[in-house]
Amino acid sequence: MLEDVREALRSVVAIPVTPFDDTGVFDEAAYAAVLTRLVTAGVTALTPNGNTSEFYSLTPDELARTVAVTVEIAGDTATVIVGVGHDADRAAALARDAEAAGAQAVMVHQPVHPYQSPEGWLDYHRAVAEAVPDLGVVCYVRSPMVTAATLTTLADACPNVVGIKYAVPDAIGFATLAAAVDRLTWVCGLAETWAPFFWIGGAEGFTSGLVSIAPELSLELLARLREGDLGSAMELWRLLKPIEDLRARHDNANNVSVVKEALAQLGLCGRAVRPPISELPGNERAEVTEILRSLRVPARTS
C-alpha cells in the first residue's frame, strides 16, 4: 500500500473545501458533489481536512464525516490522504481514526505550537507515524527549520513516512532537500504557482485547491510538466496565475474564500467560510467572475 501512496503523490493532490450551508452547518451533499466532480475529472489523490478544507475550524464530528464521505466517493479510484494535526496525541488519534475509516494515508499538518525545535518536530511526527505503521505518512513542511538530517532520521525510524509536502517558498532550498533525501516522494505544497519551479528541483506532484474549480486545467499542467514541455507548462501557468495571486492576497487570507466564491458562482456549493477568515467583498467577487471567464469556466450564479 505504501507504494500506492507514493504513486498517488506523483499527481495533482486535491485539497477540497468543506462546504457549509446558509446556517453554517457542514453541507455533506455539496461536499460529495465537489468530490465526485474531482474524481470524475481524473483526480487520483484527495486530502480531506487540509488547510483549504478549513481543518482548524472543523469540529471533531465534521472531521470524521469529511473522511467518511471522501472514502466513500473515492472508492477504488482515488487515494485518500487525510489531514491530521493539533497536539501530538490528538494528531495520532485522528490518524488512527482515518485508518479505521478506510483511508490509505495521512498528511501531518505543520505543528502550530509557537516554539519548536528540530528534535521536537521529529518527535511530533514520529508519534503520528508510529501510531499508524501500516498507513502512508506525508509530512507537511512549512518551515526551513526542517533539515535533511531531520528528515533522514525520521525516515530511518518510520518506514511508513513516504512523502513530503513542501510549502516553503524557496525553490533552491527545496531542490537541495529533495536531492539529499531522495528516498521520499516530494510534492510541491505551494500549488500551481510554484509547481513548475519545484518540478525542476525534484517534485513529482503538486497540491491544489484550484483543481476543485477547473480540474482539467490543473491536470493539464501536470501532463505538460510530465512531458517535459516547460514552455507550454509556463504558458498555462500564466493563465492560472491570476486566481492564485488573488488567493494569496492579504497574506493568504483569501486562500479558501476565493475557491468557495468560485464554486458558489459555479453553483456547486455555498461561499460561507468560518472565522478567522471571511467571505470576499464585492469587488473581489467580481474579480473571481472575470477570472472564471478567462479560464473558460463561466459563472452560472452571482
PDB file of C-alpha atoms in Angstrom:
ATOM      1  CA  MET A   1       0.000   0.000   0.000  1.00  0.00           C
ATOM      2  CA  LEU A   2       2.877   2.406   0.679  1.00  0.00           C
ATOM      3  CA  GLU A   3       3.948   2.329  -2.959  1.00  0.00           C
ATOM      4  CA  ASP A   4       0.363   3.118  -3.947  1.00  0.00           C
ATOM      5  CA  VAL A   5       0.516   6.202  -1.736  1.00  0.00           C
ATOM      6  CA  ARG A   6       3.802   7.247  -3.327  1.00  0.00           C
ATOM      7  CA  GLU A   7       2.225   6.912  -6.740  1.00  0.00           C
ATOM      8  CA  ALA A   8      -0.771   8.993  -5.665  1.00  0.00           C
ATOM      9  CA  LEU A   9       1.579  11.760  -4.529  1.00  0.00           C
ATOM     10  CA  ARG A  10       3.056  11.874  -8.045  1.00  0.00           C
ATOM     11  CA  SER A  11      -0.067  13.675  -9.244  1.00  0.00           C
ATOM     12  CA  VAL A  12      -2.356  16.590  -8.536  1.00  0.00           C
ATOM     13  CA  VAL A  13      -3.218  16.171  -4.854  1.00  0.00           C
ATOM     14  CA  ALA A  14      -6.590  17.862  -4.386  1.00  0.00           C
ATOM     15  CA  ILE A  15      -7.313  19.743  -1.160  1.00  0.00           C
ATOM     16  CA  PRO A  16     -11.108  20.156  -1.311  1.00  0.00           C
ATOM     17  CA  VAL A  17     -13.015  22.868   0.519  1.00  0.00           C
ATOM     18  CA  THR A  18     -15.513  21.929   3.214  1.00  0.00           C
ATOM     19  CA  PRO A  19     -18.858  23.492   2.197  1.00  0.00           C
ATOM     20  CA  PHE A  20     -21.232  24.977   4.758  1.00  0.00           C
ATOM     21  CA  ASP A  21     -24.922  25.737   4.269  1.00  0.00           C
ATOM     22  CA  ASP A  22     -26.619  29.084   4.971  1.00  0.00           C
ATOM     23  CA  THR A  23     -26.791  28.269   8.683  1.00  0.00           C
ATOM     24  CA  GLY A  24     -23.103  27.408   8.889  1.00  0.00           C
ATOM     25  CA  VAL A  25     -23.605  23.641   9.092  1.00  0.00           C
ATOM     26  CA  PHE A  26     -21.410  21.223   7.142  1.00  0.00           C
ATOM     27  CA  ASP A  27     -23.118  20.646   3.789  1.00  0.00           C
ATOM     28  CA  GLU A  28     -22.459  16.970   3.201  1.00  0.00           C
ATOM     29  CA  ALA A  29     -24.321  16.804  -0.110  1.00  0.00           C
ATOM     30  CA  ALA A  30     -22.352  19.717  -1.573  1.00  0.00           C
ATOM     31  CA  TYR A  31     -19.107  18.199  -0.311  1.00  0.00           C
ATOM     32  CA  ALA A  32     -19.925  14.904  -2.007  1.00  0.00           C
ATOM     33  CA  ALA A  33     -20.703  16.778  -5.231  1.00  0.00           C
ATOM     34  CA  VAL A  34     -17.348  18.593  -5.161  1.00  0.00           C
ATOM     35  CA  LEU A  35     -15.512  15.303  -4.576  1.00  0.00           C
ATOM     36  CA  THR A  36     -17.453  13.492  -7.283  1.00  0.00           C
ATOM     37  CA  ARG A  37     -16.541  16.217  -9.766  1.00  0.00           C
ATOM     38  CA  LEU A  38     -12.855  15.789  -8.900  1.00  0.00           C
ATOM     39  CA  VAL A  39     -12.840  12.012  -9.192  1.00  0.00           C
ATOM     40  CA  THR A  40     -14.845  12.093 -12.418  1.00  0.00           C
ATOM     41  CA  ALA A  41     -12.301  14.515 -13.890  1.00  0.00           C
ATOM     42  CA  GLY A  42      -9.475  12.074 -13.166  1.00  0.00           C
ATOM     43  CA  VAL A  43      -8.042  13.300  -9.852  1.00  0.00           C
ATOM     44  CA  THR A  44      -6.481  10.336  -8.051  1.00  0.00           C
ATOM     45  CA  ALA A  45      -5.401  11.854  -4.715  1.00  0.00           C
ATOM     46  CA  LEU A  46      -7.746  13.551  -2.232  1.00  0.00           C
ATOM     47  CA  THR A  47      -6.794  15.245   1.040  1.00  0.00           C
ATOM     48  CA  PRO A  48      -9.824  15.946   3.220  1.00  0.00           C
ATOM     49  CA  ASN A  49      -9.172  18.149   6.249  1.00  0.00           C
ATOM     50  CA  GLY A  50      -6.349  20.121   4.685  1.00  0.00           C
ATOM     51  CA  ASN A  51      -5.794  23.833   5.216  1.00  0.00           C
ATOM     52  CA  THR A  52      -8.017  24.706   2.245  1.00  0.00           C
ATOM     53  CA  SER A  53     -10.603  22.458   3.938  1.00  0.00           C
ATOM     54  CA  GLU A  54     -10.547  24.796   6.992  1.00  0.00           C
ATOM     55  CA  PHE A  55      -9.125  21.995   9.143  1.00  0.00           C
ATOM     56  CA  TYR A  56      -8.684  24.157  12.229  1.00  0.00           C
ATOM     57  CA  SER A  57     -12.294  25.392  12.067  1.00  0.00           C
ATOM     58  CA  LEU A  58     -13.937  21.953  11.896  1.00  0.00           C
ATOM     59  CA  THR A  59     -15.478  20.115  14.831  1.00  0.00           C
ATOM     60  CA  PRO A  60     -14.428  16.549  15.698  1.00  0.00           C
ATOM     61  CA  ASP A  61     -17.673  15.224  14.205  1.00  0.00           C
ATOM     62  CA  GLU A  62     -17.120  17.195  10.995  1.00  0.00           C
ATOM     63  CA  LEU A  63     -13.537  15.959  10.708  1.00  0.00           C
ATOM     64  CA  ALA A  64     -14.847  12.397  10.922  1.00  0.00           C
ATOM     65  CA  ARG A  65     -17.673  12.928   8.427  1.00  0.00           C
ATOM     66  CA  THR A  66     -15.466  14.519   5.777  1.00  0.00           C
ATOM     67  CA  VAL A  67     -13.178  11.486   5.940  1.00  0.00           C
ATOM     68  CA  ALA A  68     -16.083   9.042   5.722  1.00  0.00           C
ATOM     69  CA  VAL A  69     -17.608  10.828   2.732  1.00  0.00           C
ATOM     70  CA  THR A  70     -14.243  11.113   0.982  1.00  0.00           C
ATOM     71  CA  VAL A  71     -13.509   7.407   1.397  1.00  0.00           C
ATOM     72  CA  GLU A  72     -16.950   6.553   0.038  1.00  0.00           C
ATOM     73  CA  ILE A  73     -16.633   8.820  -3.023  1.00  0.00           C
ATOM     74  CA  ALA A  74     -13.024   7.816  -3.712  1.00  0.00           C
ATOM     75  CA  GLY A  75     -13.775   4.103  -3.735  1.00  0.00           C
ATOM     76  CA  ASP A  76     -11.037   2.278  -5.624  1.00  0.00           C
ATOM     77  CA  THR A  77     -10.431   5.269  -7.899  1.00  0.00           C
ATOM     78  CA  ALA A  78      -8.554   7.738  -5.678  1.00  0.00           C
ATOM     79  CA  THR A  79      -6.179   7.545  -2.721  1.00  0.00           C
ATOM     80  CA  VAL A  80      -7.377   9.295   0.439  1.00  0.00           C
ATOM     81  CA  ILE A  81      -4.677  11.168   2.367  1.00  0.00           C
ATOM     82  CA  VAL A  82      -6.321  12.610   5.492  1.00  0.00           C
ATOM     83  CA  GLY A  83      -5.080  15.794   7.143  1.00  0.00           C
ATOM     84  CA  VAL A  84      -4.333  15.341  10.868  1.00  0.00           C
ATOM     85  CA  GLY A  85      -2.942  17.749  13.415  1.00  0.00           C
ATOM     86  CA  HIS A  86      -3.293  19.735  16.677  1.00  0.00           C
ATOM     87  CA  ASP A  87      -1.294  18.333  19.627  1.00  0.00           C
ATOM     88  CA  ALA A  88       0.682  15.121  19.089  1.00  0.00           C
ATOM     89  CA  ASP A  89      -1.773  12.868  20.914  1.00  0.00           C
ATOM     90  CA  ARG A  90      -4.742  14.267  19.032  1.00  0.00           C
ATOM     91  CA  ALA A  91      -2.923  14.042  15.696  1.00  0.00           C
ATOM     92  CA  ALA A  92      -2.128  10.396  16.383  1.00  0.00           C
ATOM     93  CA  ALA A  93      -5.751   9.718  17.375  1.00  0.00           C
ATOM     94  CA  LEU A  94      -7.009  11.378  14.177  1.00  0.00           C
ATOM     95  CA  ALA A  95      -4.578   9.222  12.204  1.00  0.00           C
ATOM     96  CA  ARG A  96      -5.947   6.070  13.819  1.00  0.00           C
ATOM     97  CA  ASP A  97      -9.490   7.261  13.071  1.00  0.00           C
ATOM     98  CA  ALA A  98      -8.509   7.808   9.429  1.00  0.00           C
ATOM     99  CA  GLU A  99      -7.144   4.281   9.238  1.00  0.00           C
ATOM    100  CA  ALA A 100     -10.329   2.856  10.748  1.00  0.00           C
ATOM    101  CA  ALA A 101     -12.395   4.808   8.202  1.00  0.00           C
ATOM    102  CA  GLY A 102     -10.507   3.248   5.290  1.00  0.00           C
ATOM    103  CA  ALA A 103      -8.014   5.968   4.328  1.00  0.00           C
ATOM    104  CA  GLN A 104      -4.673   4.927   2.839  1.00  0.00           C
ATOM    105  CA  ALA A 105      -2.523   7.727   4.264  1.00  0.00           C
ATOM    106  CA  VAL A 106      -2.375  10.797   6.463  1.00  0.00           C
ATOM    107  CA  MET A 107      -0.872  14.220   5.883  1.00  0.00           C
ATOM    108  CA  VAL A 108       0.510  15.632   9.128  1.00  0.00           C
ATOM    109  CA  HIS A 109      -0.201  19.354   9.393  1.00  0.00           C
ATOM    110  CA  GLN A 110       2.592  21.683  10.400  1.00  0.00           C
ATOM    111  CA  PRO A 111       2.736  21.853  14.226  1.00  0.00           C
ATOM    112  CA  VAL A 112       1.110  25.103  15.373  1.00  0.00           C
ATOM    113  CA  HIS A 113       2.988  25.488  18.651  1.00  0.00           C
ATOM    114  CA  PRO A 114       4.769  28.890  18.718  1.00  0.00           C
ATOM    115  CA  TYR A 115       8.004  27.309  19.987  1.00  0.00           C
ATOM    116  CA  GLN A 116       9.563  24.447  18.042  1.00  0.00           C
ATOM    117  CA  SER A 117      12.902  22.693  17.839  1.00  0.00           C
ATOM    118  CA  PRO A 118      14.138  20.236  15.206  1.00  0.00           C
ATOM    119  CA  GLU A 119      14.136  17.495  17.845  1.00  0.00           C
ATOM    120  CA  GLY A 120      10.578  18.373  18.886  1.00  0.00           C
ATOM    121  CA  TRP A 121       9.411  18.415  15.262  1.00  0.00           C
ATOM    122  CA  LEU A 122      10.923  14.960  14.823  1.00  0.00           C
ATOM    123  CA  ASP A 123       9.242  13.615  17.971  1.00  0.00           C
ATOM    124  CA  TYR A 124       5.871  15.034  16.910  1.00  0.00           C
ATOM    125  CA  HIS A 125       5.922  13.337  13.519  1.00  0.00           C
ATOM    126  CA  ARG A 126       7.329  10.111  14.877  1.00  0.00           C
ATOM    127  CA  ALA A 127       4.414   9.917  17.344  1.00  0.00           C
ATOM    128  CA  VAL A 128       1.927  10.107  14.467  1.00  0.00           C
ATOM    129  CA  ALA A 129       3.794   7.714  12.191  1.00  0.00           C
ATOM    130  CA  GLU A 130       4.222   5.114  14.940  1.00  0.00           C
ATOM    131  CA  ALA A 131       0.502   5.284  15.722  1.00  0.00           C
ATOM    132  CA  VAL A 132      -0.368   4.049  12.211  1.00  0.00           C
ATOM    133  CA  PRO A 133       2.541   1.889  10.999  1.00  0.00           C
ATOM    134  CA  ASP A 134       0.501   0.460   8.119  1.00  0.00           C
ATOM    135  CA  LEU A 135      -0.561   3.847   6.721  1.00  0.00           C
ATOM    136  CA  GLY A 136       1.489   6.093   4.487  1.00  0.00           C
ATOM    137  CA  VAL A 137       2.537   9.310   6.226  1.00  0.00           C
ATOM    138  CA  VAL A 138       3.181  12.625   4.468  1.00  0.00           C
ATOM    139  CA  CYS A 139       4.839  15.469   6.373  1.00  0.00           C
ATOM    140  CA  TYR A 140       3.660  18.996   5.622  1.00  0.00           C
ATOM    141  CA  VAL A 141       6.839  21.075   5.827  1.00  0.00           C
ATOM    142  CA  ARG A 142       6.281  24.825   6.110  1.00  0.00           C
ATOM    143  CA  SER A 143       9.471  25.796   7.940  1.00  0.00           C
ATOM    144  CA  PRO A 144      13.094  25.934   6.747  1.00  0.00           C
ATOM    145  CA  MET A 145      13.989  24.658  10.214  1.00  0.00           C
ATOM    146  CA  VAL A 146      13.352  21.126   8.904  1.00  0.00           C
ATOM    147  CA  THR A 147      16.632  19.836   7.526  1.00  0.00           C
ATOM    148  CA  ALA A 148      17.806  16.856   5.512  1.00  0.00           C
ATOM    149  CA  ALA A 149      19.293  15.326   8.663  1.00  0.00           C
ATOM    150  CA  THR A 150      15.950  15.573  10.479  1.00  0.00           C
ATOM    151  CA  LEU A 151      14.047  14.025   7.585  1.00  0.00           C
ATOM    152  CA  THR A 152      16.583  11.231   7.185  1.00  0.00           C
ATOM    153  CA  THR A 153      16.325  10.394  10.885  1.00  0.00           C
ATOM    154  CA  LEU A 154      12.531  10.304  10.641  1.00  0.00           C
ATOM    155  CA  ALA A 155      12.566   8.131   7.514  1.00  0.00           C
ATOM    156  CA  ASP A 156      15.022   5.718   9.162  1.00  0.00           C
ATOM    157  CA  ALA A 157      12.835   5.429  12.274  1.00  0.00           C
ATOM    158  CA  CYS A 158       9.487   5.270  10.458  1.00  0.00           C
ATOM    159  CA  PRO A 159       9.489   3.481   7.077  1.00  0.00           C
ATOM    160  CA  ASN A 160       5.852   4.459   6.553  1.00  0.00           C
ATOM    161  CA  VAL A 161       6.887   8.116   6.125  1.00  0.00           C
ATOM    162  CA  VAL A 162       6.771   8.169   2.338  1.00  0.00           C
ATOM    163  CA  GLY A 163       6.416  11.779   1.258  1.00  0.00           C
ATOM    164  CA  ILE A 164       6.985  15.446   1.939  1.00  0.00           C
ATOM    165  CA  LYS A 165       4.540  18.204   1.066  1.00  0.00           C
ATOM    166  CA  TYR A 166       6.997  21.093   0.891  1.00  0.00           C
ATOM    167  CA  ALA A 167       5.495  24.556   1.311  1.00  0.00           C
ATOM    168  CA  VAL A 168       8.465  26.823   1.911  1.00  0.00           C
ATOM    169  CA  PRO A 169       8.659  29.337  -0.971  1.00  0.00           C
ATOM    170  CA  ASP A 170      12.303  28.588  -1.713  1.00  0.00           C
ATOM    171  CA  ALA A 171      12.930  26.635  -4.921  1.00  0.00           C
ATOM    172  CA  ILE A 172      16.668  26.317  -4.285  1.00  0.00           C
ATOM    173  CA  GLY A 173      16.163  25.105  -0.737  1.00  0.00           C
ATOM    174  CA  PHE A 174      13.579  22.638  -1.998  1.00  0.00           C
ATOM    175  CA  ALA A 175      15.882  21.243  -4.681  1.00  0.00           C
ATOM    176  CA  THR A 176      18.684  20.862  -2.154  1.00  0.00           C
ATOM    177  CA  LEU A 177      16.495  18.923   0.283  1.00  0.00           C
ATOM    178  CA  ALA A 178      14.892  16.755  -2.393  1.00  0.00           C
ATOM    179  CA  ALA A 179      18.306  15.707  -3.693  1.00  0.00           C
ATOM    180  CA  ALA A 180      19.591  14.997  -0.194  1.00  0.00           C
ATOM    181  CA  VAL A 181      16.614  12.815   0.830  1.00  0.00           C
ATOM    182  CA  ASP A 182      15.655  11.188  -2.443  1.00  0.00           C
ATOM    183  CA  ARG A 183      14.084   8.131  -0.816  1.00  0.00           C
ATOM    184  CA  LEU A 184      10.981  10.259  -0.111  1.00  0.00           C
ATOM    185  CA  THR A 185       8.425  11.371  -2.669  1.00  0.00           C
ATOM    186  CA  TRP A 186       8.450  15.169  -2.867  1.00  0.00           C
ATOM    187  CA  VAL A 187       5.340  17.210  -3.573  1.00  0.00           C
ATOM    188  CA  CYS A 188       5.100  20.938  -4.228  1.00  0.00           C
ATOM    189  CA  GLY A 189       2.882  22.146  -1.397  1.00  0.00           C
ATOM    190  CA  LEU A 190       2.505  25.637  -2.861  1.00  0.00           C
ATOM    191  CA  ALA A 191       0.096  24.640  -5.632  1.00  0.00           C
ATOM    192  CA  GLU A 192       0.170  25.688  -9.263  1.00  0.00           C
ATOM    193  CA  THR A 193       2.033  28.955  -8.582  1.00  0.00           C
ATOM    194  CA  TRP A 194       5.243  27.139  -7.640  1.00  0.00           C
ATOM    195  CA  ALA A 195       4.680  23.774  -9.341  1.00  0.00           C
ATOM    196  CA  PRO A 196       6.882  24.336 -12.451  1.00  0.00           C
ATOM    197  CA  PHE A 197       9.789  25.637 -10.370  1.00  0.00           C
ATOM    198  CA  PHE A 198       9.629  22.839  -7.804  1.00  0.00           C
ATOM    199  CA  TRP A 199       9.202  20.286 -10.600  1.00  0.00           C
ATOM    200  CA  ILE A 200      12.646  21.140 -11.912  1.00  0.00           C
ATOM    201  CA  GLY A 201      14.020  20.636  -8.389  1.00  0.00           C
ATOM    202  CA  GLY A 202      12.550  17.181  -7.900  1.00  0.00           C
ATOM    203  CA  ALA A 203       8.823  17.492  -7.144  1.00  0.00           C
ATOM    204  CA  GLU A 204       6.750  14.720  -8.712  1.00  0.00           C
ATOM    205  CA  GLY A 205       3.344  16.211  -7.971  1.00  0.00           C
ATOM    206  CA  PHE A 206       1.688  19.278  -6.511  1.00  0.00           C
ATOM    207  CA  THR A 207      -1.174  20.066  -4.178  1.00  0.00           C
ATOM    208  CA  SER A 208      -4.079  22.140  -5.405  1.00  0.00           C
ATOM    209  CA  GLY A 209      -7.199  23.944  -4.263  1.00  0.00           C
ATOM    210  CA  LEU A 210      -7.726  25.368  -7.746  1.00  0.00           C
ATOM    211  CA  VAL A 211      -8.345  21.843  -9.032  1.00  0.00           C
ATOM    212  CA  SER A 212     -11.835  21.961  -7.478  1.00  0.00           C
ATOM    213  CA  ILE A 213     -12.636  24.920  -9.735  1.00  0.00           C
ATOM    214  CA  ALA A 214     -11.068  23.807 -13.018  1.00  0.00           C
ATOM    215  CA  PRO A 215      -9.824  20.232 -12.648  1.00  0.00           C
ATOM    216  CA  GLU A 216      -8.962  19.825 -16.303  1.00  0.00           C
ATOM    217  CA  LEU A 217      -6.541  22.777 -16.165  1.00  0.00           C
ATOM    218  CA  SER A 218      -4.653  21.534 -13.101  1.00  0.00           C
ATOM    219  CA  LEU A 219      -4.396  18.077 -14.638  1.00  0.00           C
ATOM    220  CA  GLU A 220      -3.217  19.591 -17.920  1.00  0.00           C
ATOM    221  CA  LEU A 221      -0.437  21.464 -16.089  1.00  0.00           C
ATOM    222  CA  LEU A 222       0.700  18.161 -14.582  1.00  0.00           C
ATOM    223  CA  ALA A 223       0.609  16.500 -18.007  1.00  0.00           C
ATOM    224  CA  ARG A 224       2.764  19.226 -19.563  1.00  0.00           C
ATOM    225  CA  LEU A 225       5.293  19.001 -16.735  1.00  0.00           C
ATOM    226  CA  ARG A 226       5.480  15.230 -17.104  1.00  0.00           C
ATOM    227  CA  GLU A 227       6.083  15.623 -20.831  1.00  0.00           C
ATOM    228  CA  GLY A 228       8.965  17.977 -20.129  1.00  0.00           C
ATOM    229  CA  ASP A 229       7.295  20.715 -22.160  1.00  0.00           C
ATOM    230  CA  LEU A 230       8.226  23.573 -19.823  1.00  0.00           C
ATOM    231  CA  GLY A 231       7.400  26.272 -22.372  1.00  0.00           C
ATOM    232  CA  SER A 232       3.850  25.004 -22.709  1.00  0.00           C
ATOM    233  CA  ALA A 233       3.605  24.477 -18.949  1.00  0.00           C
ATOM    234  CA  MET A 234       4.607  28.079 -18.309  1.00  0.00           C
ATOM    235  CA  GLU A 235       2.020  29.289 -20.820  1.00  0.00           C
ATOM    236  CA  LEU A 236      -0.667  27.529 -18.793  1.00  0.00           C
ATOM    237  CA  TRP A 237       0.944  28.768 -15.561  1.00  0.00           C
ATOM    238  CA  ARG A 238       0.449  32.339 -16.755  1.00  0.00           C
ATOM    239  CA  LEU A 239      -3.240  31.638 -17.378  1.00  0.00           C
ATOM    240  CA  LEU A 240      -3.690  30.222 -13.860  1.00  0.00           C
ATOM    241  CA  LYS A 241      -1.593  32.789 -12.004  1.00  0.00           C
ATOM    242  CA  PRO A 242      -4.286  35.494 -11.561  1.00  0.00           C
ATOM    243  CA  ILE A 243      -6.557  33.283  -9.473  1.00  0.00           C
ATOM    244  CA  GLU A 244      -3.623  32.016  -7.415  1.00  0.00           C
ATOM    245  CA  ASP A 245      -2.484  35.608  -6.901  1.00  0.00           C
ATOM    246  CA  LEU A 246      -5.972  36.513  -5.696  1.00  0.00           C
ATOM    247  CA  ARG A 247      -5.905  33.579  -3.275  1.00  0.00           C
ATOM    248  CA  ALA A 248      -2.541  34.759  -1.937  1.00  0.00           C
ATOM    249  CA  ARG A 249      -3.763  38.335  -1.389  1.00  0.00           C
ATOM    250  CA  HIS A 250      -3.898  39.782   2.149  1.00  0.00           C
ATOM    251  CA  ASP A 251      -1.177  37.407   3.352  1.00  0.00           C
ATOM    252  CA  ASN A 252      -3.120  34.369   2.047  1.00  0.00           C
ATOM    253  CA  ALA A 253      -6.328  35.336   3.855  1.00  0.00           C
ATOM    254  CA  ASN A 254      -8.186  34.741   0.571  1.00  0.00           C
ATOM    255  CA  ASN A 255      -6.921  31.182   0.107  1.00  0.00           C
ATOM    256  CA  VAL A 256     -10.173  29.398   0.926  1.00  0.00           C
ATOM    257  CA  SER A 257     -12.576  32.263   0.257  1.00  0.00           C
ATOM    258  CA  VAL A 258     -11.612  32.552  -3.421  1.00  0.00           C
ATOM    259  CA  VAL A 259     -12.136  28.835  -4.048  1.00  0.00           C
ATOM    260  CA  LYS A 260     -15.501  28.842  -2.298  1.00  0.00           C
ATOM    261  CA  GLU A 261     -16.564  32.002  -4.117  1.00  0.00           C
ATOM    262  CA  ALA A 262     -15.689  30.414  -7.455  1.00  0.00           C
ATOM    263  CA  LEU A 263     -17.553  27.232  -6.574  1.00  0.00           C
ATOM    264  CA  ALA A 264     -20.537  29.305  -5.436  1.00  0.00           C
ATOM    265  CA  GLN A 265     -20.565  31.145  -8.767  1.00  0.00           C
ATOM    266  CA  LEU A 266     -20.445  27.757 -10.499  1.00  0.00           C
ATOM    267  CA  GLY A 267     -23.436  26.617  -8.452  1.00  0.00           C
ATOM    268  CA  LEU A 268     -21.508  23.821  -6.727  1.00  0.00           C
ATOM    269  CA  CYS A 269     -21.507  24.910  -3.075  1.00  0.00           C
ATOM    270  CA  GLY A 270     -22.031  27.903  -0.806  1.00  0.00           C
ATOM    271  CA  ARG A 271     -19.458  30.655  -0.277  1.00  0.00           C
ATOM    272  CA  ALA A 272     -19.682  30.589   3.538  1.00  0.00           C
ATOM    273  CA  VAL A 273     -16.435  30.313   5.490  1.00  0.00           C
ATOM    274  CA  ARG A 274     -15.717  30.324   9.217  1.00  0.00           C
ATOM    275  CA  PRO A 275     -13.707  32.772  11.317  1.00  0.00           C
ATOM    276  CA  PRO A 276     -10.874  33.661  11.431  1.00  0.00           C
ATOM    277  CA  ILE A 277     -11.308  34.011   7.649  1.00  0.00           C
ATOM    278  CA  SER A 278     -14.145  35.805   5.893  1.00  0.00           C
ATOM    279  CA  GLU A 279     -16.054  35.882   2.619  1.00  0.00           C
ATOM    280  CA  LEU A 280     -14.790  38.040  -0.220  1.00  0.00           C
ATOM    281  CA  PRO A 281     -16.084  41.612  -0.588  1.00  0.00           C
ATOM    282  CA  GLY A 282     -17.987  42.582  -3.711  1.00  0.00           C
ATOM    283  CA  ASN A 283     -15.032  43.888  -5.691  1.00  0.00           C
ATOM    284  CA  GLU A 284     -13.093  40.650  -5.244  1.00  0.00           C
ATOM    285  CA  ARG A 285     -16.171  38.582  -6.077  1.00  0.00           C
ATOM    286  CA  ALA A 286     -16.239  40.455  -9.368  1.00  0.00           C
ATOM    287  CA  GLU A 287     -12.568  39.583  -9.904  1.00  0.00           C
ATOM    288  CA  VAL A 288     -13.419  35.914  -9.455  1.00  0.00           C
ATOM    289  CA  THR A 289     -16.130  36.233 -12.111  1.00  0.00           C
ATOM    290  CA  GLU A 290     -13.662  37.729 -14.587  1.00  0.00           C
ATOM    291  CA  ILE A 291     -11.050  35.091 -13.831  1.00  0.00           C
ATOM    292  CA  LEU A 292     -13.566  32.305 -14.368  1.00  0.00           C
ATOM    293  CA  ARG A 293     -14.341  33.805 -17.762  1.00  0.00           C
ATOM    294  CA  SER A 294     -10.633  33.887 -18.615  1.00  0.00           C
ATOM    295  CA  LEU A 295     -10.383  30.226 -17.655  1.00  0.00           C
ATOM    296  CA  ARG A 296     -13.471  29.499 -19.757  1.00  0.00           C
ATOM    297  CA  VAL A 297     -15.342  28.334 -16.679  1.00  0.00           C
ATOM    298  CA  PRO A 298     -18.271  30.800 -16.841  1.00  0.00           C
ATOM    299  CA  ALA A 299     -20.137  31.624 -13.683  1.00  0.00           C
ATOM    300  CA  ARG A 300     -23.736  30.450 -13.531  1.00  0.00           C
ATOM    301  CA  THR A 301     -24.768  32.268 -10.360  1.00  0.00           C
ATOM    302  CA  SER A 302     -23.964  35.628  -8.799  1.00  0.00           C
TER     303      SER A 302
END
